[in-house]
């Protein structure tokens, strides 16, 4: 009994992590300055320029969890026990620890304060490889990418209800995983499975067919890229002749409001 009790007590004591012992940390610390010095010559042509905020992200990651870079003193009012909690970098993606924490917090915030108690679905919008390079070298196009998708999706959802003045709701996240191997900008969307009418009443829409949206989505993306001076009419004409357009839209099953775990997992993702 005493051993079990001891194990229980020990497991509840906060143990600060030591990121400097990880191979990931050591790799970044040992090589990022060299990577920056050769980036323009060896990698810029293929992967784009070295964006200024990268150095800030790396330096903040290297200071993450280091007591020498600032800390908070945490004390229990009940027993008087206290410990030092090092400040974190709060960076997404690059820092595994902070990214996971932010993912969890963001998912909980969406479910508690943003998403209404109505059915939702996941939507994913992606574009062909032929066009991805424009978004890789000009990240200002990514918000326009989101607007194109939302214009198409919101119009579709409105038409699925009986009220033309109804309004759908959605949260859109841009993802660009695969930067250094296969840059793939795409959108993950949590959208209401229907629309809200003017008096706030929610109407569930008809079962969606994502194929119905692909042609209009292609039209909006090509129009936007032409307006931005990225593509010409010749490129558009060539792409319109493709047997498979390369534009893809995925729609997941309905997530009902009582299924809190499924909705929170999707919000985190």
PDB file of C-alpha atoms in Angstrom, residues 49-168:
ATOM      1  CA  UNK A  49      12.829  33.479 -49.639  1.00  0.00           C
ATOM      2  CA  UNK A  50      13.884  33.320 -45.986  1.00  0.00           C
ATOM      3  CA  UNK A  51      10.985  35.087 -44.300  1.00  0.00           C
ATOM      4  CA  UNK A  52      12.061  37.554 -41.553  1.00  0.00           C
ATOM      5  CA  UNK A  53       9.834  36.110 -38.843  1.00  0.00           C
ATOM      6  CA  UNK A  54      11.532  32.706 -39.075  1.00  0.00           C
ATOM      7  CA  UNK A  55      14.512  33.846 -37.016  1.00  0.00           C
ATOM      8  CA  UNK A  56      12.204  35.209 -34.310  1.00  0.00           C
ATOM      9  CA  UNK A  57      10.329  31.899 -34.143  1.00  0.00           C
ATOM     10  CA  UNK A  58      13.585  29.942 -33.832  1.00  0.00           C
ATOM     11  CA  UNK A  59      15.101  32.172 -31.152  1.00  0.00           C
ATOM     12  CA  UNK A  60      11.909  32.073 -29.107  1.00  0.00           C
ATOM     13  CA  UNK A  61      11.822  28.283 -29.422  1.00  0.00           C
ATOM     14  CA  UNK A  62      15.424  28.023 -28.203  1.00  0.00           C
ATOM     15  CA  UNK A  63      14.474  30.077 -25.114  1.00  0.00           C
ATOM     16  CA  UNK A  64      11.276  28.087 -24.485  1.00  0.00           C
ATOM     17  CA  UNK A  65      11.246  26.407 -21.079  1.00  0.00           C
ATOM     18  CA  UNK A  66      14.547  28.028 -20.017  1.00  0.00           C
ATOM     19  CA  UNK A  67      14.351  29.494 -16.499  1.00  0.00           C
ATOM     20  CA  UNK A  68      17.131  31.969 -17.390  1.00  0.00           C
ATOM     21  CA  UNK A  69      14.728  33.610 -19.874  1.00  0.00           C
ATOM     22  CA  UNK A  70      11.977  34.307 -17.360  1.00  0.00           C
ATOM     23  CA  UNK A  71       9.641  32.365 -15.140  1.00  0.00           C
ATOM     24  CA  UNK A  72       6.599  32.528 -12.893  1.00  0.00           C
ATOM     25  CA  UNK A  73       6.617  31.384  -9.275  1.00  0.00           C
ATOM     26  CA  UNK A  74       3.660  29.088  -8.601  1.00  0.00           C
ATOM     27  CA  UNK A  75       2.615  28.500  -4.986  1.00  0.00           C
ATOM     28  CA  UNK A  76      -0.137  26.403  -3.430  1.00  0.00           C
ATOM     29  CA  UNK A  77      -2.040  28.428  -0.826  1.00  0.00           C
ATOM     30  CA  UNK A  78      -3.052  25.242   0.937  1.00  0.00           C
ATOM     31  CA  UNK A  79       0.239  23.437   1.577  1.00  0.00           C
ATOM     32  CA  UNK A  80       2.725  26.160   0.754  1.00  0.00           C
ATOM     33  CA  UNK A  81       4.506  24.092  -1.901  1.00  0.00           C
ATOM     34  CA  UNK A  82       5.919  26.202  -4.705  1.00  0.00           C
ATOM     35  CA  UNK A  83       7.886  25.790  -7.909  1.00  0.00           C
ATOM     36  CA  UNK A  84       9.212  27.831 -10.816  1.00  0.00           C
ATOM     37  CA  UNK A  85       7.448  27.641 -14.171  1.00  0.00           C
ATOM     38  CA  UNK A  86       9.574  28.785 -17.109  1.00  0.00           C
ATOM     39  CA  UNK A  87       7.934  30.961 -19.764  1.00  0.00           C
ATOM     40  CA  UNK A  88       7.106  29.237 -23.041  1.00  0.00           C
ATOM     41  CA  UNK A  89       7.529  30.549 -26.578  1.00  0.00           C
ATOM     42  CA  UNK A  90       3.849  30.026 -27.489  1.00  0.00           C
ATOM     43  CA  UNK A  91       4.808  29.235 -31.092  1.00  0.00           C
ATOM     44  CA  UNK A  92       2.576  27.071 -33.245  1.00  0.00           C
ATOM     45  CA  UNK A  93       3.895  24.154 -35.319  1.00  0.00           C
ATOM     46  CA  UNK A  94       7.616  24.764 -34.699  1.00  0.00           C
ATOM     47  CA  UNK A  95       7.579  24.098 -30.952  1.00  0.00           C
ATOM     48  CA  UNK A  96       5.985  20.684 -30.310  1.00  0.00           C
ATOM     49  CA  UNK A  97       5.069  21.441 -26.685  1.00  0.00           C
ATOM     50  CA  UNK A  98       3.536  24.888 -27.233  1.00  0.00           C
ATOM     51  CA  UNK A  99       1.817  23.819 -30.424  1.00  0.00           C
ATOM     52  CA  UNK A 100       0.018  20.944 -28.718  1.00  0.00           C
ATOM     53  CA  UNK A 101      -1.074  23.195 -25.859  1.00  0.00           C
ATOM     54  CA  UNK A 102      -2.435  25.812 -28.254  1.00  0.00           C
ATOM     55  CA  UNK A 103      -4.230  23.154 -30.275  1.00  0.00           C
ATOM     56  CA  UNK A 104      -6.044  21.933 -27.164  1.00  0.00           C
ATOM     57  CA  UNK A 105      -6.858  25.444 -25.951  1.00  0.00           C
ATOM     58  CA  UNK A 106      -8.099  26.538 -29.372  1.00  0.00           C
ATOM     59  CA  UNK A 107     -10.360  23.498 -29.685  1.00  0.00           C
ATOM     60  CA  UNK A 108     -11.842  24.077 -26.238  1.00  0.00           C
ATOM     61  CA  UNK A 109     -12.382  27.787 -26.995  1.00  0.00           C
ATOM     62  CA  UNK A 110     -14.164  27.063 -30.270  1.00  0.00           C
ATOM     63  CA  UNK A 111     -16.507  24.558 -28.672  1.00  0.00           C
ATOM     64  CA  UNK A 112     -17.229  26.673 -25.586  1.00  0.00           C
ATOM     65  CA  UNK A 113     -17.467  30.208 -27.033  1.00  0.00           C
ATOM     66  CA  UNK A 114     -17.788  30.133 -30.824  1.00  0.00           C
ATOM     67  CA  UNK A 115     -19.640  27.127 -32.241  1.00  0.00           C
ATOM     68  CA  UNK A 116     -23.378  27.094 -31.743  1.00  0.00           C
ATOM     69  CA  UNK A 117     -25.314  24.088 -30.449  1.00  0.00           C
ATOM     70  CA  UNK A 118     -26.266  22.940 -33.960  1.00  0.00           C
ATOM     71  CA  UNK A 119     -25.030  20.214 -36.347  1.00  0.00           C
ATOM     72  CA  UNK A 120     -21.707  20.842 -38.109  1.00  0.00           C
ATOM     73  CA  UNK A 121     -19.622  19.258 -40.841  1.00  0.00           C
ATOM     74  CA  UNK A 122     -15.979  19.285 -41.818  1.00  0.00           C
ATOM     75  CA  UNK A 123     -15.085  20.574 -45.279  1.00  0.00           C
ATOM     76  CA  UNK A 124     -11.666  20.447 -46.953  1.00  0.00           C
ATOM     77  CA  UNK A 125     -10.815  22.524 -50.029  1.00  0.00           C
ATOM     78  CA  UNK A 126      -7.634  21.821 -52.020  1.00  0.00           C
ATOM     79  CA  UNK A 127      -6.156  22.983 -55.317  1.00  0.00           C
ATOM     80  CA  UNK A 128      -4.044  21.306 -58.036  1.00  0.00           C
ATOM     81  CA  UNK A 129      -0.248  21.207 -57.851  1.00  0.00           C
ATOM     82  CA  UNK A 130      -0.063  23.467 -60.894  1.00  0.00           C
ATOM     83  CA  UNK A 131      -1.265  26.421 -58.801  1.00  0.00           C
ATOM     84  CA  UNK A 132       0.317  25.764 -55.408  1.00  0.00           C
ATOM     85  CA  UNK A 133       3.613  27.459 -56.225  1.00  0.00           C
ATOM     86  CA  UNK A 134       1.906  30.864 -56.433  1.00  0.00           C
ATOM     87  CA  UNK A 135       0.727  30.538 -52.837  1.00  0.00           C
ATOM     88  CA  UNK A 136       4.150  29.320 -51.745  1.00  0.00           C
ATOM     89  CA  UNK A 137       5.953  32.422 -52.983  1.00  0.00           C
ATOM     90  CA  UNK A 138       3.144  34.886 -52.193  1.00  0.00           C
ATOM     91  CA  UNK A 139       1.551  34.081 -48.819  1.00  0.00           C
ATOM     92  CA  UNK A 140      -0.780  37.090 -49.141  1.00  0.00           C
ATOM     93  CA  UNK A 141      -2.809  34.924 -51.516  1.00  0.00           C
ATOM     94  CA  UNK A 142      -3.801  32.555 -48.702  1.00  0.00           C
ATOM     95  CA  UNK A 143      -6.514  34.845 -47.230  1.00  0.00           C
ATOM     96  CA  UNK A 144      -7.899  35.269 -50.757  1.00  0.00           C
ATOM     97  CA  UNK A 145      -7.913  31.483 -51.060  1.00  0.00           C
ATOM     98  CA  UNK A 146     -10.115  31.350 -47.951  1.00  0.00           C
ATOM     99  CA  UNK A 147     -12.463  34.001 -49.320  1.00  0.00           C
ATOM    100  CA  UNK A 148     -12.909  32.074 -52.571  1.00  0.00           C
ATOM    101  CA  UNK A 149     -13.831  28.905 -50.706  1.00  0.00           C
ATOM    102  CA  UNK A 150     -16.166  30.693 -48.312  1.00  0.00           C
ATOM    103  CA  UNK A 151     -17.962  32.460 -51.171  1.00  0.00           C
ATOM    104  CA  UNK A 152     -18.633  29.104 -52.798  1.00  0.00           C
ATOM    105  CA  UNK A 153     -19.547  27.216 -49.614  1.00  0.00           C
ATOM    106  CA  UNK A 154     -21.769  29.913 -48.105  1.00  0.00           C
ATOM    107  CA  UNK A 155     -23.699  30.285 -51.366  1.00  0.00           C
ATOM    108  CA  UNK A 156     -24.190  26.521 -51.515  1.00  0.00           C
ATOM    109  CA  UNK A 157     -25.372  26.264 -47.909  1.00  0.00           C
ATOM    110  CA  UNK A 158     -27.817  29.140 -48.335  1.00  0.00           C
ATOM    111  CA  UNK A 159     -29.400  27.458 -51.339  1.00  0.00           C
ATOM    112  CA  UNK A 160     -29.892  24.255 -49.332  1.00  0.00           C
ATOM    113  CA  UNK A 161     -32.464  25.945 -47.094  1.00  0.00           C
ATOM    114  CA  UNK A 162     -35.842  27.482 -47.810  1.00  0.00           C
ATOM    115  CA  UNK A 163     -34.831  30.978 -46.652  1.00  0.00           C
ATOM    116  CA  UNK A 164     -32.724  32.956 -49.144  1.00  0.00           C
ATOM    117  CA  UNK A 165     -31.753  35.479 -46.457  1.00  0.00           C
ATOM    118  CA  UNK A 166     -30.376  32.811 -44.112  1.00  0.00           C
ATOM    119  CA  UNK A 167     -26.760  32.832 -42.973  1.00  0.00           C
ATOM    120  CA  UNK A 168     -24.374  29.884 -42.407  1.00  0.00           C
TER     121      UNK A 168
END
